[in-house]
PDB file of C-alpha atoms in Angstrom:
ATOM      1  CA  MET A  15      38.028 -11.726  -6.621  1.00 40.00           C
ATOM      2  CA  LEU A  16      34.744 -12.592  -4.895  1.00 35.00           C
ATOM      3  CA  ILE A  17      34.256  -8.985  -3.769  1.00 38.00           C
ATOM      4  CA  ASN A  18      34.853  -7.703  -7.312  1.00 36.00           C
ATOM      5  CA  LEU A  19      32.348 -10.208  -8.732  1.00 31.00           C
ATOM      6  CA  PHE A  20      29.809  -9.155  -6.112  1.00 31.00           C
ATOM      7  CA  SER A  21      30.338  -5.475  -7.029  1.00 33.00           C
ATOM      8  CA  VAL A  22      29.786  -6.259 -10.714  1.00 30.00           C
ATOM      9  CA  LEU A  23      26.578  -8.161  -9.930  1.00 30.00           C
ATOM     10  CA  ILE A  24      25.266  -5.315  -7.775  1.00 31.00           C
ATOM     11  CA  THR A  25      26.085  -2.797 -10.517  1.00 30.00           C
ATOM     12  CA  LEU A  26      24.401  -4.939 -13.187  1.00 32.00           C
ATOM     13  CA  GLY A  27      21.410  -5.467 -10.943  1.00 36.00           C
ATOM     14  CA  THR A  28      21.121  -1.746 -10.370  1.00 32.00           C
ATOM     15  CA  LEU A  29      21.221  -1.097 -14.112  1.00 33.00           C
ATOM     16  CA  TRP A  30      18.862  -3.905 -15.132  1.00 34.00           C
ATOM     17  CA  LEU A  31      16.351  -4.190 -12.293  1.00 38.00           C
ATOM     18  CA  PRO A  32      13.379  -1.833 -12.211  1.00 43.00           C
ATOM     19  CA  GLN A  33      13.798   0.792  -9.500  1.00 41.00           C
ATOM     20  CA  SER A  34      10.662  -0.317  -7.648  1.00 42.00           C
ATOM     21  CA  PHE A  35      11.873  -3.895  -7.254  1.00 45.00           C
ATOM     22  CA  TYR A  36      14.605  -3.305  -4.760  1.00 44.00           C
ATOM     23  CA  PHE A  37      13.988  -1.736  -1.424  1.00 49.00           C
ATOM     24  CA  ALA A  38      14.975   1.874  -1.016  1.00 57.00           C
ATOM     25  CA  PRO A  39      14.124   3.961   2.046  1.00 65.00           C
ATOM     26  CA  VAL A  40      11.211   6.279   1.421  1.00 88.00           C
ATOM     27  CA  SER A  41       9.747   9.255   3.206  1.00 94.00           C
ATOM     28  CA  LEU A  42       6.271  10.665   3.596  1.00 97.00           C
ATOM     29  CA  SER A  43       5.063  13.870   1.990  1.00 97.00           C
ATOM     30  CA  PRO A  44       3.310  16.307   4.349  1.00 98.00           C
ATOM     31  CA  ALA A  45      -0.123  15.014   3.214  1.00 98.00           C
ATOM     32  CA  GLU A  46       0.972  11.389   3.665  1.00 98.00           C
ATOM     33  CA  GLN A  47       2.319  12.174   7.135  1.00 98.00           C
ATOM     34  CA  GLU A  48      -0.995  13.846   7.996  1.00 98.00           C
ATOM     35  CA  LEU A  49      -2.955  10.762   6.904  1.00 98.00           C
ATOM     36  CA  PHE A  50      -0.589   8.462   8.810  1.00 98.00           C
ATOM     37  CA  ASP A  51      -1.035  10.585  11.961  1.00 98.00           C
ATOM     38  CA  LEU A  52      -4.823  10.831  11.549  1.00 98.00           C
ATOM     39  CA  ILE A  53      -5.177   7.054  11.272  1.00 98.00           C
ATOM     40  CA  ASN A  54      -3.071   6.490  14.377  1.00 98.00           C
ATOM     41  CA  GLU A  55      -4.943   9.198  16.316  1.00 98.00           C
ATOM     42  CA  TYR A  56      -8.226   7.554  15.349  1.00 98.00           C
ATOM     43  CA  ARG A  57      -6.967   4.132  16.432  1.00 98.00           C
ATOM     44  CA  VAL A  58      -5.820   5.505  19.803  1.00 98.00           C
ATOM     45  CA  SER A  59      -9.218   7.189  20.301  1.00 98.00           C
ATOM     46  CA  ARG A  60     -10.755   3.706  19.976  1.00 98.00           C
ATOM     47  CA  GLY A  61      -8.357   2.179  22.520  1.00 98.00           C
ATOM     48  CA  LEU A  62      -6.127   0.575  19.893  1.00 98.00           C
ATOM     49  CA  SER A  63      -2.380   0.889  19.584  1.00 98.00           C
ATOM     50  CA  GLU A  64      -0.648   3.048  17.011  1.00 98.00           C
ATOM     51  CA  VAL A  65       0.672   1.242  13.943  1.00 98.00           C
ATOM     52  CA  PRO A  66       4.392   1.824  13.253  1.00 98.00           C
ATOM     53  CA  PHE A  67       5.627   3.365   9.996  1.00 98.00           C
ATOM     54  CA  SER A  68       6.831   0.942   7.332  1.00 97.00           C
ATOM     55  CA  SER A  69       9.206   2.034   4.569  1.00 96.00           C
ATOM     56  CA  ALA A  70       8.425  -1.125   2.582  1.00 97.00           C
ATOM     57  CA  LEU A  71       4.654  -0.691   2.749  1.00 98.00           C
ATOM     58  CA  THR A  72       5.005   3.029   2.028  1.00 98.00           C
ATOM     59  CA  GLN A  73       7.005   2.179  -1.078  1.00 97.00           C
ATOM     60  CA  VAL A  74       4.157  -0.101  -2.222  1.00 98.00           C
ATOM     61  CA  ALA A  75       1.520   2.508  -1.329  1.00 98.00           C
ATOM     62  CA  GLN A  76       3.284   5.306  -3.188  1.00 98.00           C
ATOM     63  CA  ILE A  77       3.819   3.157  -6.273  1.00 97.00           C
ATOM     64  CA  HIS A  78       0.213   1.983  -6.227  1.00 98.00           C
ATOM     65  CA  ALA A  79      -1.250   5.482  -5.795  1.00 98.00           C
ATOM     66  CA  LYS A  80       0.698   6.610  -8.860  1.00 97.00           C
ATOM     67  CA  ASP A  81      -0.257   3.488 -10.843  1.00 97.00           C
ATOM     68  CA  LEU A  82      -3.920   4.061  -9.983  1.00 97.00           C
ATOM     69  CA  MET A  83      -3.782   7.728 -10.994  1.00 96.00           C
ATOM     70  CA  GLU A  84      -2.111   6.961 -14.296  1.00 96.00           C
ATOM     71  CA  ASN A  85      -3.860   3.715 -15.255  1.00 95.00           C
ATOM     72  CA  HIS A  86      -7.075   3.044 -13.302  1.00 91.00           C
ATOM     73  CA  THR A  87     -10.544   3.795 -14.627  1.00 86.00           C
ATOM     74  CA  PRO A  88     -12.853   4.731 -11.729  1.00 80.00           C
ATOM     75  CA  GLY A  89     -16.064   2.731 -11.915  1.00 79.00           C
ATOM     76  CA  GLY A  90     -14.508   0.095 -14.180  1.00 81.00           C
ATOM     77  CA  ARG A  91     -14.792  -3.652 -13.640  1.00 87.00           C
ATOM     78  CA  CYS A  92     -11.500  -3.744 -11.731  1.00 90.00           C
ATOM     79  CA  ASN A  93     -11.573  -1.961  -8.367  1.00 92.00           C
ATOM     80  CA  MET A  94      -8.831   0.150  -6.795  1.00 93.00           C
ATOM     81  CA  HIS A  95      -6.981  -2.880  -5.413  1.00 93.00           C
ATOM     82  CA  SER A  96      -6.090  -3.797  -9.006  1.00 94.00           C
ATOM     83  CA  TRP A  97      -2.729  -3.165 -10.624  1.00 96.00           C
ATOM     84  CA  SER A  98      -2.049  -2.212 -14.233  1.00 95.00           C
ATOM     85  CA  ASN A  99       0.367  -4.147 -16.415  1.00 95.00           C
ATOM     86  CA  LYS A 100       2.319  -0.937 -17.041  1.00 95.00           C
ATOM     87  CA  GLY A 101       5.019  -1.407 -14.457  1.00 94.00           C
ATOM     88  CA  PRO A 102       7.615  -3.969 -13.418  1.00 93.00           C
ATOM     89  CA  TRP A 103       4.985  -5.965 -11.476  1.00 94.00           C
ATOM     90  CA  LYS A 104       2.300  -8.454 -12.404  1.00 94.00           C
ATOM     91  CA  GLY A 105      -0.886  -6.701 -13.489  1.00 95.00           C
ATOM     92  CA  CYS A 106      -4.118  -8.021 -12.006  1.00 94.00           C
ATOM     93  CA  CYS A 107      -7.815  -7.252 -11.748  1.00 92.00           C
ATOM     94  CA  TYR A 108      -9.304  -7.312  -8.269  1.00 91.00           C
ATOM     95  CA  ARG A 109     -13.086  -7.429  -8.306  1.00 86.00           C
ATOM     96  CA  GLU A 110     -15.738  -6.937  -5.669  1.00 80.00           C
ATOM     97  CA  ASN A 111     -16.215 -10.725  -5.318  1.00 79.00           C
ATOM     98  CA  HIS A 112     -12.735 -10.963  -3.704  1.00 76.00           C
ATOM     99  CA  LYS A 113     -11.933 -14.144  -5.671  1.00 79.00           C
ATOM    100  CA  ASN A 114      -8.401 -12.964  -6.451  1.00 81.00           C
ATOM    101  CA  PRO A 115      -7.020 -11.862  -3.056  1.00 86.00           C
ATOM    102  CA  GLY A 116      -3.414 -12.537  -4.068  1.00 84.00           C
ATOM    103  CA  CYS A 117      -3.747  -9.588  -6.441  1.00 87.00           C
ATOM    104  CA  MET A 118      -3.598  -7.390  -3.348  1.00 88.00           C
ATOM    105  CA  TRP A 119      -2.061  -9.490  -0.588  1.00 93.00           C
ATOM    106  CA  ASP A 120       1.077 -10.421  -2.551  1.00 95.00           C
ATOM    107  CA  LYS A 121       2.116  -6.985  -3.855  1.00 96.00           C
ATOM    108  CA  PRO A 122       4.196  -5.967  -0.799  1.00 97.00           C
ATOM    109  CA  LYS A 123       6.368  -9.057  -1.244  1.00 96.00           C
ATOM    110  CA  GLU A 124       6.561  -8.696  -5.027  1.00 96.00           C
ATOM    111  CA  ILE A 125       7.450  -5.013  -4.985  1.00 96.00           C
ATOM    112  CA  ALA A 126       9.292  -4.360  -1.715  1.00 96.00           C
ATOM    113  CA  GLY A 127      10.280  -7.764  -0.331  1.00 95.00           C
ATOM    114  CA  TYR A 128       7.841  -7.449   2.602  1.00 97.00           C
ATOM    115  CA  GLU A 129       7.511 -11.072   3.733  1.00 96.00           C
ATOM    116  CA  SER A 130       3.890 -10.977   4.898  1.00 95.00           C
ATOM    117  CA  PRO A 131       0.559 -10.361   3.202  1.00 95.00           C
ATOM    118  CA  GLY A 132      -0.475  -6.728   2.887  1.00 96.00           C
ATOM    119  CA  TYR A 133      -3.963  -5.335   3.313  1.00 97.00           C
ATOM    120  CA  GLU A 134      -4.874  -2.181   1.449  1.00 97.00           C
ATOM    121  CA  ILE A 135      -7.469   0.525   1.750  1.00 97.00           C
ATOM    122  CA  ALA A 136      -7.787   2.966  -1.140  1.00 97.00           C
ATOM    123  CA  TYR A 137      -9.600   6.240  -1.752  1.00 97.00           C
ATOM    124  CA  TRP A 138     -10.182   8.333  -4.862  1.00 96.00           C
ATOM    125  CA  HIS A 139     -11.467  11.854  -5.457  1.00 96.00           C
ATOM    126  CA  SER A 140     -11.655  13.506  -8.853  1.00 93.00           C
ATOM    127  CA  GLN A 141      -9.915  16.663  -7.595  1.00 93.00           C
ATOM    128  CA  ALA A 142      -7.408  15.646  -4.929  1.00 95.00           C
ATOM    129  CA  ALA A 143      -7.047  13.187  -2.086  1.00 97.00           C
ATOM    130  CA  VAL A 144      -7.409  15.107   1.179  1.00 98.00           C
ATOM    131  CA  PRO A 145      -6.254  13.100   4.230  1.00 98.00           C
ATOM    132  CA  ALA A 146      -9.110  14.005   6.612  1.00 98.00           C
ATOM    133  CA  VAL A 147     -11.730  13.398   3.922  1.00 98.00           C
ATOM    134  CA  ALA A 148     -10.202  10.037   2.988  1.00 98.00           C
ATOM    135  CA  LEU A 149     -10.279   8.915   6.624  1.00 98.00           C
ATOM    136  CA  ASP A 150     -13.899  10.061   7.011  1.00 98.00           C
ATOM    137  CA  VAL A 151     -14.905   8.064   3.921  1.00 98.00           C
ATOM    138  CA  TRP A 152     -13.078   4.976   5.200  1.00 98.00           C
ATOM    139  CA  LYS A 153     -14.728   5.283   8.620  1.00 98.00           C
ATOM    140  CA  LYS A 154     -18.152   5.152   6.893  1.00 98.00           C
ATOM    141  CA  SER A 155     -17.218   2.121   4.761  1.00 97.00           C
ATOM    142  CA  PRO A 156     -17.649  -1.125   6.756  1.00 97.00           C
ATOM    143  CA  GLY A 157     -14.858  -2.987   4.923  1.00 95.00           C
ATOM    144  CA  HIS A 158     -12.306  -0.194   5.127  1.00 97.00           C
ATOM    145  CA  HIS A 159     -13.244   0.669   8.687  1.00 98.00           C
ATOM    146  CA  ALA A 160     -12.752  -2.974   9.693  1.00 98.00           C
ATOM    147  CA  VAL A 161      -9.129  -2.819   8.531  1.00 98.00           C
ATOM    148  CA  ILE A 162      -8.366   0.477  10.291  1.00 98.00           C
ATOM    149  CA  ALA A 163     -10.188  -0.349  13.542  1.00 98.00           C
ATOM    150  CA  ASN A 164      -9.561  -4.110  13.805  1.00 98.00           C
ATOM    151  CA  LEU A 165     -13.194  -5.128  13.370  1.00 98.00           C
ATOM    152  CA  GLY A 166     -14.872  -8.181  11.849  1.00 98.00           C
ATOM    153  CA  VAL A 167     -12.435 -10.479  10.051  1.00 96.00           C
ATOM    154  CA  PHE A 168      -9.603  -8.134  11.120  1.00 97.00           C
ATOM    155  CA  LYS A 169     -10.418  -8.175  14.855  1.00 98.00           C
ATOM    156  CA  ASP A 170      -7.437 -10.437  15.581  1.00 97.00           C
ATOM    157  CA  ALA A 171      -5.044  -8.716  13.181  1.00 97.00           C
ATOM    158  CA  ASN A 172      -1.982  -7.341  14.895  1.00 98.00           C
ATOM    159  CA  TRP A 173      -0.936  -4.475  12.650  1.00 98.00           C
ATOM    160  CA  ARG A 174       2.788  -3.938  13.088  1.00 98.00           C
ATOM    161  CA  ALA A 175       3.390  -1.882   9.959  1.00 98.00           C
ATOM    162  CA  MET A 176       1.622   0.810   7.966  1.00 98.00           C
ATOM    163  CA  GLY A 177       2.543   2.512   4.718  1.00 98.00           C
ATOM    164  CA  VAL A 178       0.868   5.527   3.123  1.00 98.00           C
ATOM    165  CA  GLY A 179       0.862   6.878  -0.407  1.00 98.00           C
ATOM    166  CA  ILE A 180      -0.991   9.857  -1.848  1.00 98.00           C
ATOM    167  CA  TYR A 181      -0.738  10.835  -5.476  1.00 98.00           C
ATOM    168  CA  GLN A 182      -3.093  13.474  -6.843  1.00 97.00           C
ATOM    169  CA  GLY A 183      -6.611  12.000  -6.479  1.00 97.00           C
ATOM    170  CA  TYR A 184      -5.626   8.715  -4.826  1.00 98.00           C
ATOM    171  CA  ALA A 185      -4.815   7.870  -1.222  1.00 98.00           C
ATOM    172  CA  VAL A 186      -3.603   4.351  -0.459  1.00 98.00           C
ATOM    173  CA  VAL A 187      -2.768   2.821   2.919  1.00 98.00           C
ATOM    174  CA  TRP A 188      -1.252  -0.632   3.450  1.00 98.00           C
ATOM    175  CA  PHE A 189      -1.302  -2.583   6.705  1.00 98.00           C
ATOM    176  CA  GLY A 190       0.826  -5.599   7.586  1.00 98.00           C
ATOM    177  CA  GLU A 191       1.497  -7.866  10.544  1.00 98.00           C
ATOM    178  CA  LEU A 192       5.261  -8.101  10.090  1.00 97.00           C
ATOM    179  CA  GLU A 193       7.484  -5.615  11.886  1.00 94.00           C
ATOM    180  CA  GLU A 194       9.996  -3.957   9.657  1.00 84.00           C
TER     181      GLU A 194
END
């Protein structure tokens, strides 16, 4: 009886819950794999360890890259760490003053059940997100570079998980300190 009830609940949950709200294994596209490899190669060249692949953070990255492409206005008042209200998540506006960090930090838990804050770097190009170009732009941006290379406020971060998403003009990478 208990097993049958559990099966019914799982079936109902599958029918009623948004797809992005329960964890499903994901894979990287060739461009996403290239960006993942480039970031780790760059870290190793700086004497840092590679960051392991995270299915949960990749799920968040892929969803966010698509949300940004479909709903974000480049140059608007909300930066690329913002989320629209057009999905099964809480929409939020993340501004340059960083007064709403939960808008970013909490998304991995909300979307993929990742039980640690997530830290995101994002890139946009009007034509297409090219992995090597995205990394070059991030290396020239002090805030993004700090995340990738453990500098400044991130010098003591112990990245144990990385997820990558690329969708058309957007590239998104999430870092976390919780092993998957």
